Amino acid sequence: MTTTIPHQPTPEQVPDSGPLLQASGVIMRFGGLTAVRDVDLTVNNGEIVGLIGPNGAGKTTFFNCLTGLYVPTEGTVSFRGSVLPPKPHLVTKAGIARTFQNIRLFANMTVLENVLVGRHTRTREGLLSALIRGPGYHRAEAASRARAMELLEFTGLAAKADHLARNLPYGEQRKLEIARALASEPGLLLLDEPTAGMNPQETRATEELVFAVRDQGIAVLVIEHDMRFIFNLCDRVAVLVQGEKLVEGTSEVVQQDERVIAAYLGEPFEGTPGDGEQTTGEQENDR
Amino acid sequence: MTDLSTNAAAMTATTPGARRTEQYIPLPLNAARLLTLAGVVASIASTFMSWTYTTDFPGDLTVSGYPGGLQIMTLIGAILTGVIALGAFRIKGLAWLNPSRSNNSVLLLALGTLATTWYTVIDIAAKLGGLANLDPGGFVAAVGTLALFAGTLALPIDRHPHDEDDAEYIELGSLAAVSLVVAVYRWLRELRITHGDINVPDPRRLNVWLQRLAIVAVFAAGLKVLTYGLATTYSDIFIGYMIVVSFTFWGLGASGLLRQFQQLTRENRVFSSSVGIVAAVAYPFAQNNEHWANLGVSVLIVGTVALGLNIVVGLTGLLDLGYVAFLGVGAYTAALVSGSQYSIWSGVQFPFWAAALTGAAAALVFGVLIGAPTLRLRGDYLAIVTLGFGEIFRIVVKNLDGVSGPQVTNGPNGIAQIPDLSIFGYNLGDQHDIGSFTLGRFANYYLLMLVITVIVVLVFTRASDSRIGRSWIAIREDETAATAMGINGFRVKLVAFALGASLAGLAGTVSAHVTNSVVPDPYVFSGSVPPNSAFLLAAVVLGGMGTVSGPILGAALLYVIPEKLDFLAKYELFAFGIALVLIMRFRPEGIIANRRRQLEFHEDDATAPDKRTLGDDTVSAGTAGA
């Protein structure tokens, strides 16, 4: 895996002026159910932030609030100082890219085409220029392809550029999702369980990939159940339990926090009855 | 682009695994080959004899000395079988005729010959009342083709069993008749040759002029086959023709020749598309019959509209059940500005280019008007709403008659007496002599429509292979993921909808002039006369979604087959339904598979599932991650 790729600076990139992403007081209700309850989270430039919590804690819902798939019932999310628009495609345009917990590639498109779709926001060619095919169109298309191939090199998928996405093995599908997300030239990358179902070697490779992404100046916010992965990777970790943020801090702080251990291991802590059901054997192993 | 060296690697990596060779009649190899060739010779010889006593049977089969009617089908089937068999037997210098080195192609061709011959014999017996009406020639043909088929059954045959299907046939199996059909189907399906098995030599080794000669020859043969089929005058002959043509395609596919030809055209893309256009232009010259020219122009119109629909349905994945309304908008617009005395603007007569643009623009406006509120819906909801809008168009047009509403369209009477077009002084309504050829009215319109079709094909291919086309496909694949990748779903879908609409409108402007009049009735959801939305959709699905040639082929088949098989007339919709169900079940990718489907070529066969049976085993990548 190559660790350097020329990163094209995003035009809107602002030098350190406050946090990159700031979510404040985000509440997401579905009818009577409050899935995310008053969560604040900041991500600074060049940071890798982890988001952990038992199943059903609201991590993915929170992600969806950040990316415009859901419009938060209350609270604001701002990116680079301006409030994010409530449409997913505008969020991507603003510079937040994401992957999905259940891989959502364009299964019947080739690997290269998947990445090219990721380039959508950074290219302009509309229907007319596609029909006329002037020199400008060919230039833009060639540039897009070149950039997409760079990203495939970066993720180690270049040799499979012509394969259908759905024919890739599982681990490579995960990598392709990251490559596709990177193609939109994001300032912040949201990864939703990037190592789910991976073996230790693949997890290790993903870890390196995430570091390499960070080294290009892209901040990363990652949801994961694999604690070793999270604590190796993250500068800061936030713990979400029952839609609320329990703790936030460095790996050490989170690892030693009794409430976190309780949330995972099942000792009910005061005021929240019924937490015992959250425990699963799998997560015990992860600790 | 596909690199041949990687293909070669993929092929050598193929593990035969499930593939096995079987022999159905135990004979030594040489005896089997001899029997096959003897069957070929006997079949060919039989076609020069008389098959029946009377000329009552369609096509004159009473003549000794030269073949006629259905005998020609047997003759062609037998000759092709013989030629491919010589290739399969690795006769020196002829091995190139069967690049797959498999006898399956011979078996399939022999089966086609057998089927068409036995169909003829049984048809004679049934029509004329008993086997007594057969001349010796008929018996020779029946026995000869049987010997041919038996010979091929004694050859080693490759089979690819599909184990995964067993479970789903158990329930069906309780019915004896059904289980027989299923067994035959499964047996036929297991004869298929996967791409991995075809060791296709690189056609690029050929001299470039030889390559081009081959392309020209194939297109010329294709044109000949097409015009021959269209010119058949009896349902019986057409059925025999369809049997031979389908089995020939199947057999040539199994022989690897089709693959090789595909590669040839890919290498000579510009050349082969120009030859294709020339062949299409040659069609009205190849037969001087206004009826077939009329058929040609109708097929082009429905094919072009189906191709426009393919942008909406095949590429973007929006099920539009009211698409024919846009054809109607184009046709009505062209009629209104045609100078017809029944038009409310009878004084207005646009030149054709202006009328075409107006029609396309009007359809575009309607597309945006209908699309803007409806495209926020997904899936079934969108389908129902478009179905409604399609009907609304027809009913509105019916009521704009000055009684129920303002007078615009003459209501159910429509706009009649649309004058013929005149382009640069060339009146398309008149007969023109070019050299020794006569171009009638429909031939003129055929050529005009061909220009429109070429434009639409260009628009389709260019749009689909571009940033916007990729975003359409992305939306079809997974709309949520597509929007998360920065695609403005609504806008991109609206562009697809509007583009599809305007292409239909463009075709509509020509169709108004071809039929001389426009009335609201053809623009229904489903009816017995094309075009209607169900017909167009069936053409797209049958032909192959997301491909260029698929919808055109589908439209041609759906238009020509009912035309040829007059006994189907009453059951046309029923037959449509059956055809669609069968296609969905057995070949969901349509007759012509998408280019993406062909990328199966790259698979490592050891791990990847077989993509030929797509649809039932399409595992979306998403479930893997769940």
Tab-separated table of C-alpha atoms in Angstrom, chain B residues 152-566:
chain	number	residue	atom	x	y	z
B	152	THR	CA	-24.548	-35.152	-32.273
B	153	LEU	CA	-25.891	-36.869	-29.164
B	154	ALA	CA	-23.206	-39.494	-29.619
B	155	LEU	CA	-20.545	-36.792	-29.591
B	156	PRO	CA	-18.965	-35.756	-26.298
B	157	ILE	CA	-21.135	-32.963	-24.918
B	158	ASP	CA	-20.069	-30.491	-22.232
B	159	ARG	CA	-22.476	-29.797	-19.433
B	160	HIS	CA	-22.544	-27.273	-16.646
B	161	PRO	CA	-24.997	-28.426	-14.026
B	162	HIS	CA	-26.729	-25.877	-11.881
B	163	ASP	CA	-27.060	-27.503	-8.513
B	164	GLU	CA	-28.428	-24.459	-6.812
B	165	ASP	CA	-31.705	-24.670	-8.681
B	166	ASP	CA	-32.807	-28.079	-7.471
B	167	ALA	CA	-34.826	-26.873	-4.539
B	168	GLU	CA	-37.024	-24.489	-6.455
B	169	TYR	CA	-38.133	-27.084	-8.970
B	170	ILE	CA	-39.346	-29.568	-6.416
B	171	GLU	CA	-42.730	-27.964	-6.059
B	172	LEU	CA	-43.173	-27.598	-9.779
B	173	GLY	CA	-42.098	-31.165	-10.278
B	174	SER	CA	-45.338	-32.591	-8.987
B	175	LEU	CA	-46.976	-31.867	-12.322
B	176	ALA	CA	-45.736	-34.352	-14.868
B	177	ALA	CA	-46.034	-32.036	-17.847
B	178	VAL	CA	-44.360	-29.206	-16.020
B	179	SER	CA	-41.565	-31.375	-14.813
B	180	LEU	CA	-40.930	-32.578	-18.345
B	181	VAL	CA	-40.689	-28.991	-19.576
B	182	VAL	CA	-38.442	-28.101	-16.678
B	183	ALA	CA	-36.247	-31.102	-17.317
B	184	VAL	CA	-35.878	-30.170	-20.981
B	185	TYR	CA	-35.171	-26.579	-20.062
B	186	ARG	CA	-32.554	-27.562	-17.522
B	187	TRP	CA	-30.926	-29.905	-19.955
B	188	LEU	CA	-30.744	-27.159	-22.563
B	189	ARG	CA	-29.469	-24.670	-20.048
B	190	GLU	CA	-26.692	-26.937	-18.980
B	191	LEU	CA	-25.440	-26.986	-22.541
B	192	ARG	CA	-24.372	-23.399	-22.266
B	193	ILE	CA	-20.745	-22.601	-22.683
B	194	THR	CA	-19.289	-20.152	-20.219
B	195	HIS	CA	-16.915	-17.540	-21.457
B	196	GLY	CA	-14.158	-19.201	-19.554
B	197	ASP	CA	-14.500	-22.300	-21.718
B	198	ILE	CA	-14.243	-20.447	-24.992
B	199	ASN	CA	-10.698	-20.256	-26.091
B	200	VAL	CA	-11.290	-17.538	-28.610
B	201	PRO	CA	-8.245	-16.783	-30.698
B	202	ASP	CA	-7.476	-13.129	-30.950
B	203	PRO	CA	-9.172	-11.908	-34.130
B	204	ARG	CA	-6.748	-9.013	-34.230
B	205	ARG	CA	-4.151	-11.323	-35.679
B	206	LEU	CA	-6.097	-11.028	-38.893
B	207	ASN	CA	-5.216	-8.454	-41.458
B	208	VAL	CA	-7.258	-5.316	-40.804
B	209	TRP	CA	-8.898	-5.550	-44.210
B	210	LEU	CA	-9.824	-9.159	-43.608
B	211	GLN	CA	-11.372	-8.075	-40.329
B	212	ARG	CA	-13.384	-5.438	-42.102
B	213	LEU	CA	-14.384	-7.862	-44.813
B	214	ALA	CA	-15.658	-10.195	-42.110
B	215	ILE	CA	-17.666	-7.395	-40.539
B	216	VAL	CA	-19.190	-6.423	-43.873
B	217	ALA	CA	-20.012	-10.048	-44.630
B	218	VAL	CA	-21.707	-10.549	-41.283
B	219	PHE	CA	-23.762	-7.374	-41.619
B	220	ALA	CA	-24.744	-8.279	-45.176
B	221	ALA	CA	-25.780	-11.746	-44.021
B	222	GLY	CA	-27.702	-10.176	-41.161
B	223	LEU	CA	-29.549	-7.855	-43.541
B	224	LYS	CA	-30.329	-10.791	-45.808
B	225	VAL	CA	-31.654	-12.876	-42.918
B	226	LEU	CA	-33.729	-9.949	-41.690
B	227	THR	CA	-35.322	-9.128	-45.020
B	228	TYR	CA	-35.905	-12.810	-45.688
B	229	GLY	CA	-37.745	-13.173	-42.409
B	230	LEU	CA	-39.827	-10.074	-43.013
B	231	ALA	CA	-40.739	-11.201	-46.492
B	232	THR	CA	-42.077	-14.565	-45.350
B	233	THR	CA	-45.739	-14.617	-46.189
B	234	TYR	CA	-47.074	-17.470	-44.057
B	235	SER	CA	-47.096	-17.931	-40.295
B	236	ASP	CA	-45.823	-21.484	-40.798
B	237	ILE	CA	-42.735	-20.391	-42.624
B	238	PHE	CA	-42.119	-17.640	-40.110
B	239	ILE	CA	-42.247	-20.118	-37.234
B	240	GLY	CA	-39.735	-22.345	-39.009
B	241	TYR	CA	-37.617	-19.274	-39.644
B	242	MET	CA	-37.716	-18.240	-35.967
B	243	ILE	CA	-36.739	-21.737	-34.863
B	244	VAL	CA	-33.732	-21.822	-37.156
B	245	VAL	CA	-32.659	-18.273	-36.341
B	246	SER	CA	-32.888	-18.736	-32.570
B	247	PHE	CA	-31.044	-22.031	-32.546
B	248	THR	CA	-28.459	-20.651	-34.928
B	249	PHE	CA	-27.771	-17.731	-32.620
B	250	TRP	CA	-27.597	-20.078	-29.686
B	251	GLY	CA	-25.354	-22.501	-31.495
B	252	LEU	CA	-23.056	-19.798	-32.851
B	253	GLY	CA	-22.869	-18.386	-29.335
B	254	ALA	CA	-21.777	-21.778	-28.029
B	255	SER	CA	-19.245	-22.067	-30.829
B	256	GLY	CA	-17.595	-18.833	-29.758
B	257	LEU	CA	-18.062	-17.210	-33.144
B	258	LEU	CA	-20.408	-14.551	-31.767
B	259	ARG	CA	-17.857	-13.695	-29.128
B	260	GLN	CA	-15.209	-13.381	-31.739
B	261	PHE	CA	-17.412	-11.157	-33.841
B	262	GLN	CA	-18.131	-9.019	-30.808
B	263	GLN	CA	-14.428	-8.592	-30.297
B	264	LEU	CA	-14.001	-7.711	-33.955
B	265	THR	CA	-16.613	-4.988	-33.806
B	266	ARG	CA	-15.104	-3.673	-30.602
B	267	GLU	CA	-11.733	-3.400	-32.281
B	268	ASN	CA	-13.229	-1.691	-35.347
B	269	ARG	CA	-15.855	0.331	-33.585
B	270	VAL	CA	-16.169	3.198	-36.045
B	271	PHE	CA	-15.987	0.940	-39.061
B	272	SER	CA	-18.567	-1.513	-37.793
B	273	SER	CA	-21.017	1.152	-36.732
B	274	SER	CA	-20.767	2.768	-40.146
B	275	VAL	CA	-21.302	-0.623	-41.793
B	276	GLY	CA	-24.282	-1.104	-39.499
B	277	ILE	CA	-25.730	2.207	-40.617
B	278	VAL	CA	-25.099	1.362	-44.260
B	279	ALA	CA	-26.868	-1.961	-43.762
B	280	ALA	CA	-29.801	-0.156	-42.176
B	281	VAL	CA	-29.895	2.328	-45.062
B	282	ALA	CA	-29.777	-0.569	-47.503
B	283	TYR	CA	-32.896	-2.128	-45.993
B	284	PRO	CA	-35.487	-0.288	-48.129
B	285	PHE	CA	-33.341	-0.893	-51.192
B	286	ALA	CA	-33.028	-4.595	-50.456
B	287	GLN	CA	-36.722	-5.148	-50.914
B	288	ASN	CA	-39.085	-3.080	-52.982
B	289	ASN	CA	-42.183	-3.565	-50.931
B	290	GLU	CA	-44.001	-0.697	-49.279
B	291	HIS	CA	-45.484	-3.013	-46.699
B	292	TRP	CA	-42.078	-4.004	-45.373
B	293	ALA	CA	-40.863	-0.431	-45.518
B	294	ASN	CA	-43.883	0.493	-43.426
B	295	LEU	CA	-42.966	-2.264	-41.010
B	296	GLY	CA	-39.416	-0.956	-40.957
B	297	VAL	CA	-40.402	2.602	-40.127
B	298	SER	CA	-42.820	1.420	-37.427
B	299	VAL	CA	-40.133	-0.729	-35.860
B	300	LEU	CA	-37.705	2.189	-35.960
B	301	ILE	CA	-40.241	4.462	-34.270
B	302	VAL	CA	-41.105	2.073	-31.445
B	303	GLY	CA	-37.452	1.044	-31.152
B	304	THR	CA	-36.324	4.643	-30.829
B	305	VAL	CA	-38.987	5.425	-28.267
B	306	ALA	CA	-38.055	2.282	-26.361
B	307	LEU	CA	-34.446	3.432	-26.386
B	308	GLY	CA	-35.553	6.745	-24.903
B	309	LEU	CA	-37.489	4.859	-22.256
B	310	ASN	CA	-34.359	2.849	-21.591
B	311	ILE	CA	-32.667	5.990	-20.267
B	312	VAL	CA	-35.427	6.328	-17.695
B	313	VAL	CA	-35.987	2.657	-16.884
B	314	GLY	CA	-32.752	0.938	-17.781
B	315	LEU	CA	-30.175	3.486	-16.716
B	316	THR	CA	-31.860	5.466	-13.964
B	317	GLY	CA	-34.110	2.695	-12.717
B	318	LEU	CA	-37.302	4.772	-12.683
B	319	LEU	CA	-40.287	2.681	-13.626
B	320	ASP	CA	-42.283	4.958	-15.911
B	321	LEU	CA	-45.616	3.458	-16.940
B	322	GLY	CA	-46.904	6.524	-18.764
B	323	TYR	CA	-44.046	7.061	-21.144
B	324	VAL	CA	-46.101	6.807	-24.310
B	325	ALA	CA	-47.685	10.148	-23.411
B	326	PHE	CA	-44.463	11.880	-24.453
B	327	LEU	CA	-44.631	10.244	-27.842
B	328	GLY	CA	-48.162	11.618	-28.015
B	329	VAL	CA	-47.026	15.102	-27.054
B	330	GLY	CA	-44.463	15.047	-29.856
B	331	ALA	CA	-46.953	13.698	-32.364
B	332	TYR	CA	-49.656	16.202	-31.452
B	333	THR	CA	-47.212	19.090	-31.497
B	334	ALA	CA	-45.985	18.095	-34.938
B	335	ALA	CA	-49.568	17.711	-36.131
B	336	LEU	CA	-50.538	21.142	-34.856
B	337	VAL	CA	-47.692	22.854	-36.697
B	338	SER	CA	-47.889	20.659	-39.789
B	339	GLY	CA	-50.293	22.841	-41.738
B	340	SER	CA	-53.084	20.273	-41.586
B	341	GLN	CA	-56.467	21.883	-42.183
B	342	TYR	CA	-57.761	20.192	-39.034
B	343	SER	CA	-55.148	21.837	-36.865
B	344	ILE	CA	-56.319	24.908	-34.985
B	345	TRP	CA	-53.333	26.650	-36.504
B	346	SER	CA	-53.999	25.378	-39.985
B	347	GLY	CA	-52.061	28.233	-41.485
B	348	VAL	CA	-48.896	27.340	-39.606
B	349	GLN	CA	-46.569	24.969	-41.367
B	350	PHE	CA	-43.161	24.534	-39.796
B	351	PRO	CA	-40.295	23.056	-41.784
B	352	PHE	CA	-39.465	19.594	-40.490
B	353	TRP	CA	-36.410	20.531	-38.427
B	354	ALA	CA	-38.410	23.202	-36.633
B	355	ALA	CA	-41.348	20.887	-36.093
B	356	ALA	CA	-39.028	18.198	-34.741
B	357	LEU	CA	-37.405	20.621	-32.345
B	358	THR	CA	-40.789	21.981	-31.268
B	359	GLY	CA	-42.085	18.479	-30.663
B	360	ALA	CA	-39.020	17.519	-28.649
B	361	ALA	CA	-39.188	20.772	-26.694
B	362	ALA	CA	-42.891	20.338	-25.945
B	363	ALA	CA	-42.249	16.801	-24.718
B	364	LEU	CA	-39.350	18.121	-22.639
B	365	VAL	CA	-41.621	20.677	-20.991
B	366	PHE	CA	-44.199	17.996	-20.257
B	367	GLY	CA	-41.470	15.740	-18.939
B	368	VAL	CA	-40.321	18.391	-16.499
B	369	LEU	CA	-43.892	19.270	-15.529
B	370	ILE	CA	-44.753	15.648	-14.818
B	371	GLY	CA	-41.364	14.734	-13.425
B	372	ALA	CA	-40.963	17.602	-10.984
B	373	PRO	CA	-43.786	16.560	-8.666
B	374	THR	CA	-43.523	12.801	-9.178
B	375	LEU	CA	-39.800	12.131	-9.041
B	376	ARG	CA	-39.767	12.688	-5.312
B	377	LEU	CA	-41.427	9.320	-5.068
B	378	ARG	CA	-39.573	6.059	-5.278
B	379	GLY	CA	-40.295	2.637	-6.656
B	380	ASP	CA	-43.884	1.486	-6.908
B	381	TYR	CA	-45.280	4.880	-5.987
B	382	LEU	CA	-43.533	6.491	-8.906
B	383	ALA	CA	-44.805	3.755	-11.232
B	384	ILE	CA	-48.405	4.308	-10.167
B	385	VAL	CA	-48.187	8.072	-10.470
B	386	THR	CA	-46.642	7.929	-13.947
B	387	LEU	CA	-49.312	5.462	-14.989
B	388	GLY	CA	-51.873	8.019	-13.894
B	389	PHE	CA	-50.218	10.873	-15.717
B	390	GLY	CA	-50.020	8.828	-18.881
B	391	GLU	CA	-53.754	8.267	-18.820
B	392	ILE	CA	-54.385	11.899	-17.922
B	393	PHE	CA	-52.634	12.962	-21.114
B	394	ARG	CA	-54.868	10.785	-23.268
B	395	ILE	CA	-58.055	11.830	-21.531
B	396	VAL	CA	-57.159	15.509	-21.665
B	397	VAL	CA	-56.422	15.266	-25.368
B	398	LYS	CA	-59.726	13.491	-25.874
B	399	ASN	CA	-61.584	16.295	-24.161
B	400	LEU	CA	-59.918	19.292	-25.758
B	401	ASP	CA	-62.566	19.177	-28.463
B	402	GLY	CA	-64.469	22.424	-28.014
B	403	VAL	CA	-67.282	20.696	-26.120
B	404	SER	CA	-65.804	19.341	-22.919
B	405	GLY	CA	-62.972	21.820	-23.033
B	406	PRO	CA	-61.336	24.323	-25.319
B	407	GLN	CA	-60.914	23.245	-28.902
B	408	VAL	CA	-57.299	22.223	-29.469
B	409	THR	CA	-57.094	18.629	-30.588
B	410	ASN	CA	-60.485	17.782	-32.146
B	411	GLY	CA	-61.029	15.311	-29.321
B	412	PRO	CA	-61.416	11.687	-30.355
B	413	ASN	CA	-61.356	12.582	-34.051
B	414	GLY	CA	-57.794	13.746	-33.774
B	415	ILE	CA	-55.930	15.765	-36.331
B	416	ALA	CA	-56.243	14.229	-39.752
B	417	GLN	CA	-54.703	14.949	-43.135
B	418	ILE	CA	-51.280	15.804	-41.895
B	419	PRO	CA	-49.426	16.702	-45.071
B	420	ASP	CA	-46.327	14.791	-46.051
B	421	LEU	CA	-42.998	16.276	-45.191
B	422	SER	CA	-40.833	17.960	-47.710
B	423	ILE	CA	-37.153	18.273	-46.939
B	424	PHE	CA	-35.022	20.378	-49.281
B	425	GLY	CA	-37.655	19.949	-51.957
B	426	TYR	CA	-37.649	16.164	-51.548
B	427	ASN	CA	-41.266	15.308	-50.871
B	428	LEU	CA	-41.370	12.262	-48.654
B	429	GLY	CA	-44.875	11.440	-49.758
B	430	ASP	CA	-43.895	10.837	-53.369
B	431	GLN	CA	-42.245	7.887	-54.957
B	432	HIS	CA	-38.666	8.509	-55.968
B	433	ASP	CA	-36.513	6.518	-58.330
B	434	ILE	CA	-32.878	6.238	-57.401
B	435	GLY	CA	-31.011	4.330	-60.064
B	436	SER	CA	-32.886	1.115	-60.536
B	437	PHE	CA	-34.447	1.329	-57.085
B	438	THR	CA	-37.786	2.819	-56.236
B	439	LEU	CA	-38.230	4.457	-52.878
B	440	GLY	CA	-41.869	4.683	-51.909
B	441	ARG	CA	-43.467	6.854	-49.268
B	442	PHE	CA	-42.678	4.546	-46.342
B	443	ALA	CA	-39.148	3.970	-47.563
B	444	ASN	CA	-38.610	7.736	-47.484
B	445	TYR	CA	-39.939	7.963	-43.969
B	446	TYR	CA	-37.865	4.944	-43.025
B	447	LEU	CA	-34.714	6.788	-44.064
B	448	LEU	CA	-35.777	9.928	-42.197
B	449	MET	CA	-36.564	7.917	-39.107
B	450	LEU	CA	-33.213	6.187	-39.388
B	451	VAL	CA	-31.519	9.580	-39.021
B	452	ILE	CA	-33.555	10.197	-35.868
B	453	THR	CA	-32.687	6.743	-34.559
B	454	VAL	CA	-28.993	7.323	-35.125
B	455	ILE	CA	-29.255	10.627	-33.258
B	456	VAL	CA	-31.014	8.945	-30.362
B	457	VAL	CA	-28.465	6.133	-30.274
B	458	LEU	CA	-25.683	8.720	-30.171
B	459	VAL	CA	-27.419	10.623	-27.382
B	460	PHE	CA	-27.946	7.431	-25.449
B	461	THR	CA	-24.390	6.144	-25.723
B	462	ARG	CA	-22.777	9.487	-25.033
B	463	ALA	CA	-25.016	10.285	-22.117
B	464	SER	CA	-24.690	6.876	-20.538
B	465	ASP	CA	-20.912	6.927	-20.634
B	466	SER	CA	-20.384	10.217	-18.872
B	467	ARG	CA	-20.597	11.868	-15.494
B	468	ILE	CA	-24.349	12.236	-15.751
B	469	GLY	CA	-24.811	8.680	-17.001
B	470	ARG	CA	-22.768	7.316	-14.136
B	471	SER	CA	-24.894	9.218	-11.682
B	472	TRP	CA	-28.033	7.740	-13.276
B	473	ILE	CA	-26.674	4.247	-12.845
B	474	ALA	CA	-25.552	5.052	-9.311
B	475	ILE	CA	-29.085	6.148	-8.471
B	476	ARG	CA	-30.450	2.960	-9.962
B	477	GLU	CA	-28.025	0.914	-7.909
B	478	ASP	CA	-28.490	2.638	-4.569
B	479	GLU	CA	-30.142	6.004	-4.319
B	480	THR	CA	-29.156	6.638	-0.705
B	481	ALA	CA	-25.510	5.910	-1.373
B	482	ALA	CA	-25.650	8.008	-4.516
B	483	THR	CA	-26.907	11.071	-2.673
B	484	ALA	CA	-24.295	10.473	0.002
B	485	MET	CA	-21.703	10.642	-2.782
B	486	GLY	CA	-22.875	14.133	-3.621
B	487	ILE	CA	-25.378	13.398	-6.356
B	488	ASN	CA	-28.431	15.585	-6.325
B	489	GLY	CA	-30.841	12.733	-6.835
B	490	PHE	CA	-33.894	14.738	-7.731
B	491	ARG	CA	-32.133	16.871	-10.265
B	492	VAL	CA	-30.321	14.019	-11.949
B	493	LYS	CA	-33.518	11.990	-12.162
B	494	LEU	CA	-35.331	14.964	-13.627
B	495	VAL	CA	-32.665	15.299	-16.308
B	496	ALA	CA	-33.089	11.621	-17.205
B	497	PHE	CA	-36.852	11.938	-17.249
B	498	ALA	CA	-36.780	15.066	-19.395
B	499	LEU	CA	-34.196	13.661	-21.798
B	500	GLY	CA	-36.203	10.474	-22.220
B	501	ALA	CA	-39.331	12.518	-22.784
B	502	SER	CA	-37.783	14.736	-25.419
B	503	LEU	CA	-36.382	11.762	-27.333
B	504	ALA	CA	-39.857	10.237	-27.401
B	505	GLY	CA	-41.248	13.574	-28.545
B	506	LEU	CA	-38.707	13.680	-31.334
B	507	ALA	CA	-39.787	10.252	-32.564
B	508	GLY	CA	-43.398	11.339	-32.209
B	509	THR	CA	-42.973	14.151	-34.697
B	510	VAL	CA	-42.032	11.654	-37.398
B	511	SER	CA	-44.709	9.165	-36.408
B	512	ALA	CA	-47.420	11.839	-36.833
B	513	HIS	CA	-46.377	12.321	-40.449
B	514	VAL	CA	-46.009	8.625	-41.172
B	515	THR	CA	-49.538	7.856	-40.039
B	516	ASN	CA	-50.971	11.039	-41.591
B	517	SER	CA	-53.102	11.631	-38.561
B	518	VAL	CA	-52.960	11.631	-34.783
B	519	VAL	CA	-55.730	10.357	-32.545
B	520	PRO	CA	-55.651	9.966	-28.774
B	521	ASP	CA	-56.419	6.263	-28.615
B	522	PRO	CA	-53.016	4.657	-29.294
B	523	TYR	CA	-51.464	6.498	-26.348
B	524	VAL	CA	-52.819	4.185	-23.701
B	525	PHE	CA	-51.071	2.186	-21.036
B	526	SER	CA	-51.732	-1.104	-22.709
B	527	GLY	CA	-53.508	-2.003	-25.877
B	528	SER	CA	-53.288	-4.401	-28.725
B	529	VAL	CA	-51.658	-1.924	-31.079
B	530	PRO	CA	-48.211	-0.525	-30.360
B	531	PRO	CA	-47.054	1.930	-29.285
B	532	ASN	CA	-48.394	1.822	-25.798
B	533	SER	CA	-46.537	2.121	-22.534
B	534	ALA	CA	-46.728	-1.582	-21.738
B	535	PHE	CA	-45.402	-2.456	-25.182
B	536	LEU	CA	-42.473	-0.073	-24.832
B	537	LEU	CA	-41.642	-1.328	-21.379
B	538	ALA	CA	-41.837	-4.913	-22.586
B	539	ALA	CA	-39.465	-4.034	-25.436
B	540	VAL	CA	-36.932	-2.612	-22.983
B	541	VAL	CA	-37.150	-5.518	-20.548
B	542	LEU	CA	-37.191	-8.177	-23.237
B	543	GLY	CA	-34.325	-6.679	-25.201
B	544	GLY	CA	-32.083	-5.841	-22.288
B	545	MET	CA	-32.176	-2.953	-19.881
B	546	GLY	CA	-29.422	-0.389	-20.141
B	547	THR	CA	-28.214	-1.506	-23.561
B	548	VAL	CA	-28.456	0.254	-26.905
B	549	SER	CA	-29.381	-2.610	-29.162
B	550	GLY	CA	-31.600	-4.382	-26.646
B	551	PRO	CA	-34.680	-2.130	-26.747
B	552	ILE	CA	-34.462	-1.805	-30.525
B	553	LEU	CA	-34.273	-5.572	-30.922
B	554	GLY	CA	-37.003	-6.042	-28.341
B	555	ALA	CA	-39.268	-3.569	-30.102
B	556	ALA	CA	-38.583	-5.227	-33.440
B	557	LEU	CA	-39.416	-8.680	-32.122
B	558	LEU	CA	-42.537	-7.528	-30.309
B	559	TYR	CA	-43.697	-5.672	-33.369
B	560	VAL	CA	-42.838	-8.174	-36.062
B	561	ILE	CA	-43.786	-11.442	-34.390
B	562	PRO	CA	-47.480	-10.617	-33.864
B	563	GLU	CA	-47.522	-9.167	-37.361
B	564	LYS	CA	-46.264	-12.452	-38.740
B	565	LEU	CA	-48.198	-14.850	-36.582
B	566	ASP	CA	-51.734	-13.807	-37.392
